[in-house]
CSV table of C-alpha atoms and ligand atoms in Angstrom, one decimal:
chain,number,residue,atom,x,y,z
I,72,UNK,CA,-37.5,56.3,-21.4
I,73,UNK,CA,-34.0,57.8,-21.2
I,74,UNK,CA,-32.4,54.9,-20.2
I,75,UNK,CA,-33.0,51.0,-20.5
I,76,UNK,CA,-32.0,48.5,-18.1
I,77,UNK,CA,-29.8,46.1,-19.5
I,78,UNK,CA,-29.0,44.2,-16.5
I,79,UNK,CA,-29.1,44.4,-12.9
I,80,UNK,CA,-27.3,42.2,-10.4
I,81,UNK,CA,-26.5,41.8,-6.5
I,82,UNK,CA,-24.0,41.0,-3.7
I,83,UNK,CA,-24.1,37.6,-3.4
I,84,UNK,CA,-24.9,37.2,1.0
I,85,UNK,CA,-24.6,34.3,2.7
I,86,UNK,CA,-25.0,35.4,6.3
I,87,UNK,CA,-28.1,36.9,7.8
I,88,UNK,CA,-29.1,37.9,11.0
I,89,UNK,CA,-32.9,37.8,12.0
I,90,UNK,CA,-34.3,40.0,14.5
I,91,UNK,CA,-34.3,37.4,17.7
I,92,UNK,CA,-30.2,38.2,17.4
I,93,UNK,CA,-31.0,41.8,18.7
I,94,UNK,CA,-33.2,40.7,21.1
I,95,UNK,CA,-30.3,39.6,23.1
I,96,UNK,CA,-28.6,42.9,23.2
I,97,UNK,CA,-31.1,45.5,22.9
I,98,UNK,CA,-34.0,46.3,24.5
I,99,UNK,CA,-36.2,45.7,21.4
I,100,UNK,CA,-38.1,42.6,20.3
I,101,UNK,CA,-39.4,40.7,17.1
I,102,UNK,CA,-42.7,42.0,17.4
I,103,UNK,CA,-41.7,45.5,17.6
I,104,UNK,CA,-39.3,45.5,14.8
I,105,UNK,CA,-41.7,43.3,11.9
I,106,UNK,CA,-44.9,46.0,12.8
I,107,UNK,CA,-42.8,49.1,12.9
I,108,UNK,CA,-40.3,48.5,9.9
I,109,UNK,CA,-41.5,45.4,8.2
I,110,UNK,CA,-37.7,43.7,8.4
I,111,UNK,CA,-37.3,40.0,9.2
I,112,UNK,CA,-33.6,39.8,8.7
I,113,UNK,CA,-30.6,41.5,7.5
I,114,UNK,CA,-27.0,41.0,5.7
I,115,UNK,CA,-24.0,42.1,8.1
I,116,UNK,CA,-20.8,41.4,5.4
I,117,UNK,CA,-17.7,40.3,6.6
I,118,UNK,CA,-15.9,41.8,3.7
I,119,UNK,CA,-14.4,45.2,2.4
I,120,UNK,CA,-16.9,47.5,0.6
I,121,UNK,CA,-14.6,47.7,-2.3
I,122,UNK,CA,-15.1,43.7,-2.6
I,123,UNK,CA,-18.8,43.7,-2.1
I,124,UNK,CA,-19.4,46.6,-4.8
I,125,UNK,CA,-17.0,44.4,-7.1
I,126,UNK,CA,-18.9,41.1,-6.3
I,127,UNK,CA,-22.5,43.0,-7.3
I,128,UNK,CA,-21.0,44.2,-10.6
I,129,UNK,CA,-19.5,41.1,-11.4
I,130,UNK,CA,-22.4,39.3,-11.1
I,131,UNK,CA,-23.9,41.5,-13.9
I,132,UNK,CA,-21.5,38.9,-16.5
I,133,UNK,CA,-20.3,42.0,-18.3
I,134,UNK,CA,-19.3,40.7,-21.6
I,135,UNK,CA,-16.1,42.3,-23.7
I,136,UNK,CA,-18.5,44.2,-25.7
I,137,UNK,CA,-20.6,45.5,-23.0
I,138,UNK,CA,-17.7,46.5,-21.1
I,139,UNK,CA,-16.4,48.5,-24.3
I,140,UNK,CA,-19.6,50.9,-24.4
I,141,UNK,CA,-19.5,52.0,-20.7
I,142,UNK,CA,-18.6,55.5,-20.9
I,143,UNK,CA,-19.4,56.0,-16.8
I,144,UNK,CA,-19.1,54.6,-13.6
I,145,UNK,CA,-20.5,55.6,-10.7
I,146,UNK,CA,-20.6,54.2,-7.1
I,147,UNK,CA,-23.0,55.4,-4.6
I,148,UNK,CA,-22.2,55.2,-1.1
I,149,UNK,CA,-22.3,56.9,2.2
I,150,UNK,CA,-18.4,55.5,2.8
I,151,UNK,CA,-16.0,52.6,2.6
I,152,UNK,CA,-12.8,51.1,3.0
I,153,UNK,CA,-11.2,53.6,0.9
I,154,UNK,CA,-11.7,57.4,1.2
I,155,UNK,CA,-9.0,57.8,-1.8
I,156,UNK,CA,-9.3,56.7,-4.0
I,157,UNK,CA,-12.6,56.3,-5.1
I,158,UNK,CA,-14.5,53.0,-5.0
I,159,UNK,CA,-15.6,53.9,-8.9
I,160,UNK,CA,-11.6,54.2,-9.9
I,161,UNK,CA,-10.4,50.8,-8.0
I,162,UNK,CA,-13.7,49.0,-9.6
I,163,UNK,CA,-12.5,50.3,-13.0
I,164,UNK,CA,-9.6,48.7,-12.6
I,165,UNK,CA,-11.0,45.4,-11.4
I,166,UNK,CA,-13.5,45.2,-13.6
I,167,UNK,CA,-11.4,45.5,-16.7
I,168,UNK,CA,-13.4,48.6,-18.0
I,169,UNK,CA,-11.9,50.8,-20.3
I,170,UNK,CA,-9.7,53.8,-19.1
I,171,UNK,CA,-11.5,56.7,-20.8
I,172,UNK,CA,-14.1,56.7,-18.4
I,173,UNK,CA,-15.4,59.2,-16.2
I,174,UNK,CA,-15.5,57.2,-12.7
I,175,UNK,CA,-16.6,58.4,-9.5
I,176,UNK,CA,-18.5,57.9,-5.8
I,177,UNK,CA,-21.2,59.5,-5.2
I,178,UNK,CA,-22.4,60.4,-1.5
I,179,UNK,CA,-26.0,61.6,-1.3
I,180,UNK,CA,-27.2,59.0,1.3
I,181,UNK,CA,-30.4,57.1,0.3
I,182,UNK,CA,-30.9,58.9,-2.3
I,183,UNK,CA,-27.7,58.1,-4.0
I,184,UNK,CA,-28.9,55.3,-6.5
I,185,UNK,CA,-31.5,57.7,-8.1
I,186,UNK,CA,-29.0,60.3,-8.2
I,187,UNK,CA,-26.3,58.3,-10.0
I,188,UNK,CA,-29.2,57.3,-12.3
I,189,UNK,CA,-30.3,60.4,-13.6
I,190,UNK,CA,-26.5,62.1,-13.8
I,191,UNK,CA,-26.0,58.9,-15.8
I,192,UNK,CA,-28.8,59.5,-18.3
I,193,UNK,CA,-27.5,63.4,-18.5
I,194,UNK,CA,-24.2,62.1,-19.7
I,195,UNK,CA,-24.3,59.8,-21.6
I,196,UNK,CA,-24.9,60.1,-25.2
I,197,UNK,CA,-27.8,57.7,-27.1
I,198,UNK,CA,-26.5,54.1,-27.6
I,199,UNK,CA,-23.7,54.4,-24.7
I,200,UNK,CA,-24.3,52.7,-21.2
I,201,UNK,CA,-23.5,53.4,-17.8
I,202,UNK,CA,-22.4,51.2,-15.2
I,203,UNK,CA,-24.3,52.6,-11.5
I,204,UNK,CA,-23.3,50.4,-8.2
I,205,UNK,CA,-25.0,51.3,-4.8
I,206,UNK,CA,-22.8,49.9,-2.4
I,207,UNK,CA,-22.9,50.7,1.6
I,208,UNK,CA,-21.3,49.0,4.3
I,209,UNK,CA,-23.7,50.8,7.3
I,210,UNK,CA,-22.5,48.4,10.0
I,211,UNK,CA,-19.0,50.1,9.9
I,212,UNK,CA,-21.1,53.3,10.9
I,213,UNK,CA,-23.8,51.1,13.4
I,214,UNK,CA,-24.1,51.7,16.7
I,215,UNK,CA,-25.2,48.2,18.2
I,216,UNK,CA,-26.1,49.7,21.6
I,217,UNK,CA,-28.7,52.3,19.6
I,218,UNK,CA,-32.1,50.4,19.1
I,219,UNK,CA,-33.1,53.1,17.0
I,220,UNK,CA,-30.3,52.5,14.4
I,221,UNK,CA,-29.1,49.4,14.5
I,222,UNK,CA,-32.1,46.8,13.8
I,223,UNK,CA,-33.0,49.2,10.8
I,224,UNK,CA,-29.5,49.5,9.0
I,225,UNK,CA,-28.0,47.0,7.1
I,226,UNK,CA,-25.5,45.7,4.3
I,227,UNK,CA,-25.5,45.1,0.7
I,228,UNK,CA,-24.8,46.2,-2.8
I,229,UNK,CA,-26.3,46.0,-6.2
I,230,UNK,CA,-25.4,47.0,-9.6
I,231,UNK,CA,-27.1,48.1,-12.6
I,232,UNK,CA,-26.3,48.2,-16.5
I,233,UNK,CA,-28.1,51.3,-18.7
I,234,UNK,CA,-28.1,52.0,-21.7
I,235,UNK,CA,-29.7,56.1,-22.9
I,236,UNK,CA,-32.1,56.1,-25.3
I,237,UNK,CA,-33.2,58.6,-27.7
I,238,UNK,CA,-36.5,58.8,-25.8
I,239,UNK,CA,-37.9,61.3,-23.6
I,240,UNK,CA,-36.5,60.7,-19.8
I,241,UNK,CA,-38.8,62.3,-16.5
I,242,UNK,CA,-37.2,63.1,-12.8
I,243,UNK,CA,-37.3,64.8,-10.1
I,244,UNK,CA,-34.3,65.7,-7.5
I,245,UNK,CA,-34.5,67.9,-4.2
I,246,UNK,CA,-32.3,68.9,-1.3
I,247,UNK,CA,-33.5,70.2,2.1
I,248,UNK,CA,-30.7,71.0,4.2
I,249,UNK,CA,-30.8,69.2,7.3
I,250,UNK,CA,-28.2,68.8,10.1
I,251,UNK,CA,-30.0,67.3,12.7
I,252,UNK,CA,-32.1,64.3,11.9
I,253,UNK,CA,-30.4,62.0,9.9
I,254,UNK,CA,-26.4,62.2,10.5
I,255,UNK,CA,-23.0,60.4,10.5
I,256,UNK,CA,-20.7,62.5,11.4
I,257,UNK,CA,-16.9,62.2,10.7
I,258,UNK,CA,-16.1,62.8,14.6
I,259,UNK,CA,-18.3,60.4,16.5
I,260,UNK,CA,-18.5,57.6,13.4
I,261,UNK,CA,-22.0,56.2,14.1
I,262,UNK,CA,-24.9,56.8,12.5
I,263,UNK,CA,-27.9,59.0,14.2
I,264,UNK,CA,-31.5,59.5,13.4
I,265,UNK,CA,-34.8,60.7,14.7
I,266,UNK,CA,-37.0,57.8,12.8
I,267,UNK,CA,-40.2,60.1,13.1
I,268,UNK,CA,-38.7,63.3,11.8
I,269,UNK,CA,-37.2,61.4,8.7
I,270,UNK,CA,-40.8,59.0,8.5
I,271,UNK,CA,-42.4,62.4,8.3
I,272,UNK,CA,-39.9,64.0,5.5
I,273,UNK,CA,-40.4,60.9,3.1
I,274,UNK,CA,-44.0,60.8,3.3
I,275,UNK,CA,-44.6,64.2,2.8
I,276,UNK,CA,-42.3,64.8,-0.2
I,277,UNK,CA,-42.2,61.6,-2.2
I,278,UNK,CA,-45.6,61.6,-2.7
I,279,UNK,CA,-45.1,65.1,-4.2
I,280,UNK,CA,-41.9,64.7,-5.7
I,281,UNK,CA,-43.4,61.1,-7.5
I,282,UNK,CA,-46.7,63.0,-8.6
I,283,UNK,CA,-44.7,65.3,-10.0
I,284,UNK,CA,-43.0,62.9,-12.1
I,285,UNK,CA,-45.9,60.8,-13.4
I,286,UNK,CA,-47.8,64.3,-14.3
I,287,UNK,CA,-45.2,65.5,-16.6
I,288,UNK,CA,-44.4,62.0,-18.1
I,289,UNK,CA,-48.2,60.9,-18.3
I,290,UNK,CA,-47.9,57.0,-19.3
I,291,UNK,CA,-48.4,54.1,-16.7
I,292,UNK,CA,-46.3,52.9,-14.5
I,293,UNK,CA,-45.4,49.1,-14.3
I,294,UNK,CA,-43.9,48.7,-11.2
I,295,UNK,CA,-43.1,51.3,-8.6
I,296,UNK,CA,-39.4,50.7,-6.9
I,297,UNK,CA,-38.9,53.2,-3.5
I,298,UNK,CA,-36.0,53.1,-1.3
I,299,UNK,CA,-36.4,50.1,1.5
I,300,UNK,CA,-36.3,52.1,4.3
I,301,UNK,CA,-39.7,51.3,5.9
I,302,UNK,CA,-42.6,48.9,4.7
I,303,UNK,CA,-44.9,51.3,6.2
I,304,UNK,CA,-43.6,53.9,3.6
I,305,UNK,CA,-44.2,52.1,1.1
I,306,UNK,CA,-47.3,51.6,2.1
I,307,UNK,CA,-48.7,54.8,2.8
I,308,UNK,CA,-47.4,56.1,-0.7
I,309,UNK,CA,-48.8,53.1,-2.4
I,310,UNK,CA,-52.2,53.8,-0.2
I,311,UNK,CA,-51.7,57.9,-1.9
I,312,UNK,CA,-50.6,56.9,-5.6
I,313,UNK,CA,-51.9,53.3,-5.9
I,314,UNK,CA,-49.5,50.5,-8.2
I,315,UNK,CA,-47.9,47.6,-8.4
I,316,UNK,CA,-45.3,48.4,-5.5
I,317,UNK,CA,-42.1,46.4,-4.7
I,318,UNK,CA,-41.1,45.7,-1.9
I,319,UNK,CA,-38.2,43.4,-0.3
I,320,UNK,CA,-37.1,45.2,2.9
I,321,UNK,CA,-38.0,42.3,5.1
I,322,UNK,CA,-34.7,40.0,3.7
I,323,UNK,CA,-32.6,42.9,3.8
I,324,UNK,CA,-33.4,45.7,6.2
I,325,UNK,CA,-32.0,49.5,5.0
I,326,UNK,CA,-29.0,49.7,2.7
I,327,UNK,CA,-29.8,53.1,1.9
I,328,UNK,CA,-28.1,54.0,-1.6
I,329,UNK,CA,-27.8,50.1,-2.2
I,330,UNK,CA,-31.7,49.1,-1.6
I,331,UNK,CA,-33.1,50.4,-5.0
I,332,UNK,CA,-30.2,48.6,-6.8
I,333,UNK,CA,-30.7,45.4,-5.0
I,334,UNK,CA,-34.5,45.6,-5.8
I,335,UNK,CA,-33.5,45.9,-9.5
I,336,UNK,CA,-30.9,42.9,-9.2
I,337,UNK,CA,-33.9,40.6,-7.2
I,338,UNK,CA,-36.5,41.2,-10.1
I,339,UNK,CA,-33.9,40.7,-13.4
I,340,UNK,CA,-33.1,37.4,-11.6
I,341,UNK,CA,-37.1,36.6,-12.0
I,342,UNK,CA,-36.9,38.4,-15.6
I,343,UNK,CA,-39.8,40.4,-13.7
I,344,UNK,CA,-38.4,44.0,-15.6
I,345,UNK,CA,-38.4,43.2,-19.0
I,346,UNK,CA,-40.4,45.6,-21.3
I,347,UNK,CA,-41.1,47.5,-17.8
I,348,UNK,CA,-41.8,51.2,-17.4
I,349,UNK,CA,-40.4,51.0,-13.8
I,350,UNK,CA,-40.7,54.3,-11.2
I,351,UNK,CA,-37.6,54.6,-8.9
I,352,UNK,CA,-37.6,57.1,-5.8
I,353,UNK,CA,-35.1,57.5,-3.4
I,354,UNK,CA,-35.2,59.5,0.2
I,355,UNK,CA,-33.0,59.9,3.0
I,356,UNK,CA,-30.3,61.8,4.3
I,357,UNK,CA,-29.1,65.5,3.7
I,358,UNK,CA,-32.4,65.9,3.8
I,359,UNK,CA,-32.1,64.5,-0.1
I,360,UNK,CA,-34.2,62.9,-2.3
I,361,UNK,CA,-35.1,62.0,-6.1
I,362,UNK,CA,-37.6,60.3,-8.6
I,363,UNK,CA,-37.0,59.2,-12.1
I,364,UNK,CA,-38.5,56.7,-14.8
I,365,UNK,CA,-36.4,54.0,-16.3
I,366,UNK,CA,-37.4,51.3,-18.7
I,367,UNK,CA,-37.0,47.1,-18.5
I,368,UNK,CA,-35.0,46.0,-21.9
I,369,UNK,CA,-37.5,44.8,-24.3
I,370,UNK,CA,-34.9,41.9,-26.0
I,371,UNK,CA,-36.0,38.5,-24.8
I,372,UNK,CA,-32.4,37.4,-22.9
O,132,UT7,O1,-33.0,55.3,4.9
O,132,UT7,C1,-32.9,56.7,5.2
O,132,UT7,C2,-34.2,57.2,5.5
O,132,UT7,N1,-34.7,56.6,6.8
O,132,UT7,C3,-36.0,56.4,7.0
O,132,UT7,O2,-36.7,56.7,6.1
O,132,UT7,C4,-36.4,55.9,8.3
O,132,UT7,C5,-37.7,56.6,8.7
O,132,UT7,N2,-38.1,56.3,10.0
O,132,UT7,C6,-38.6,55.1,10.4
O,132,UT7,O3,-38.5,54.1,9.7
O,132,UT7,C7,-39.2,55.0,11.8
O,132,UT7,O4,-39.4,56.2,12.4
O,132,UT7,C8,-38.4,54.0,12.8
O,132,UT7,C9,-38.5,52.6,12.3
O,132,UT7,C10,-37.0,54.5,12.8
O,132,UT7,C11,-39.0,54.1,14.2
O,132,UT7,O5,-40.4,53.8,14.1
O,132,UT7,P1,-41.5,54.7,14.7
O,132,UT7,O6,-42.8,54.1,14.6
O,132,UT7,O7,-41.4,56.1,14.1
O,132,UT7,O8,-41.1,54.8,16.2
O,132,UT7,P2,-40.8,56.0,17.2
O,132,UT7,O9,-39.5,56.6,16.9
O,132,UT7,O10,-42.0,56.9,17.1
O,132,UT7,O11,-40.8,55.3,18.6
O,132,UT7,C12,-42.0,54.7,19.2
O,132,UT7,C13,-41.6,54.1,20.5
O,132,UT7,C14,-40.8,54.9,21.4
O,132,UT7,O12,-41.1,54.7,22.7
O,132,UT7,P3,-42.1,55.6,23.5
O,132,UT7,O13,-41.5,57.0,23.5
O,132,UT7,O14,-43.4,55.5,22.7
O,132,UT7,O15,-42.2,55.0,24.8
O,132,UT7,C15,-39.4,54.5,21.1
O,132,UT7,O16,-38.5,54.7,22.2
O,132,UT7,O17,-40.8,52.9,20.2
O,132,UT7,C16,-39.6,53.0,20.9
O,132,UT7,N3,-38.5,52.3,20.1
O,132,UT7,C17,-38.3,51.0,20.1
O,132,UT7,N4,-38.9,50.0,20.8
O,132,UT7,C18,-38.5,48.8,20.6
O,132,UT7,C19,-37.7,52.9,19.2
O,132,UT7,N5,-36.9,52.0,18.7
O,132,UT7,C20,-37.3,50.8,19.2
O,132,UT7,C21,-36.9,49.5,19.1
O,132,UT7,N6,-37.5,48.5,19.8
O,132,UT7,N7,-35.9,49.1,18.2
């Protein structure tokens, strides 16, 4: 693949909230929410974005050497604490990387974690890595009176380590332009989505957009990573374009751009992506969305 995964780490989260605490407030119920999404609980941080994106790439352990090689950071997010500057130019900063870096947020929604991925493997040059955080706040931008929203959107970051290789690397990105069905818009601050127009979009085109992938790479697939935006999804693609699927949405709910990253950081932790061809796809808003192959390092840790 074009790029190896040398680490991958999370947002440490201490506080969760299970689905009985919207029961109090909304009209909604456990029931409802486990067999239409598949979520249990969910992360609502108490901190800054900028500090949760630093916490996940902390966590990675970055040594002096690894830090030296990163010729790129990116941050995906829908928004933070900071409009300017960039989330990528304060984590720099913070993280002690080195100043001759290109460093920068990326906004393409849910999609965003795939996208930093394959920009990273464009440009990067064999041997150097990339440093690509998903980081999303979403209860800044939650409605709590809209049962449609709030017991599907959540909090968290993760951060991931690459490396390019000299090998051959296989993706797939798309827009359709979309103003209606999933927004956040600057003026009324809360996020808005018609569930079943969106459901529709990602299970029409990521089974497309994913076939299209594993056709023009043709090699197995290890493990299949989609954005956690729905167990039933995931399910119906894995029911299209059978694998070994993962899936994790019921700890954490929907942190769009940050979901993929956290799945990476939750299966490094079990040393469950070493030697791994792993599939990642991404969907969500703008209408936007993306697929691309990445490898587990093969060095025993
Ligand atoms: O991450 C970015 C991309 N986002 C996605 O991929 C999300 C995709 N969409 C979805 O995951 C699902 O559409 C939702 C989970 C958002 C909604 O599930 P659904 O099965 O599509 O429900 P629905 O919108 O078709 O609504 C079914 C019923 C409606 O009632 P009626 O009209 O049948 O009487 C809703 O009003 O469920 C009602 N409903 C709820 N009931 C209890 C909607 N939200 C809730 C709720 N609790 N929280």
């Amino acid at each position: 693949m074009g790029l190896i995964i040398k680490k991958a780490a999370k947002l440490k989260m201490d506080k969760f909230y299970d689905n009985f605490y919207f029961e109090k407030m909304l009209d909604t119920s456990n029931e409802w929410i486990v067999k239409r999404t598949g979520i249990e609980k969910r992360f609502f941080s108490e901190k800054p974005l900028s500090q949760m994106a630093e916490e996940a790439a902390e966590n990675l352990k970055l040594t002096d050497e690894e830090k030296k090689k990163i010729r790129l950071l990116i941050v995906s997010t829908v928004g933070g604490d900071f409009i300017v500057p960039s989330l990528a130019a304060i984590l720099q900063g913070r993280l002690g990387l080195e100043k001759e870096i290109l460093a920068f947020d990326l906004n393409i929604a849910c999609t965003g974690f795939v996208g930093g991925t394959i920009l990273a493997e464009s440009y990067l040059r064999a041997g150097e890595y990339a440093l690509v955080i998903g980081a999303e706040k979403l209860s800044n931008f939650t409605n709590f009176k809209d049962r449609t929203t709030a017991i599907i959107f959540a909090d968290g970051a993760g951060a991931c380590l690459y490396e390019k290789s000299k090998e051959k690397f296989y993706k797939d990105l798309g827009t359709i332009s979309d103003e209606k069905f999933l927004t956040l818009k600057s003026d009324e601050g809360y996020l808005k989505m018609e569930g079943r127009e969106v459901f529709r979009f990602a299970t029409s085109v990521m089974p497309k957009s994913i076939e299209k992938v594993l056709k023009r790479a043709d090699q197995k697939i290890d493990l299949f990573i989609l954005h956690q935006a729905n167990e039933r999804i995931i399910n119906f693609i894995e029911k299209k374009i059978p694998g070994n699927y993962y899936s994790n949405i019921k700890n954490y709910a929907n942190t769009s751009s940050a979901s993929i990253a956290m799945a990476l950081a939750d299966l490094y932790e079990k040393d469950s992506l070493r030697g791994k061809n792993i599939l990642l796809a991404g969907f969500g808003g703008g209408l936007t969305y993306g697929t691309c192959i990445v490898r587990g390092e093969n060095e025993i840790r």
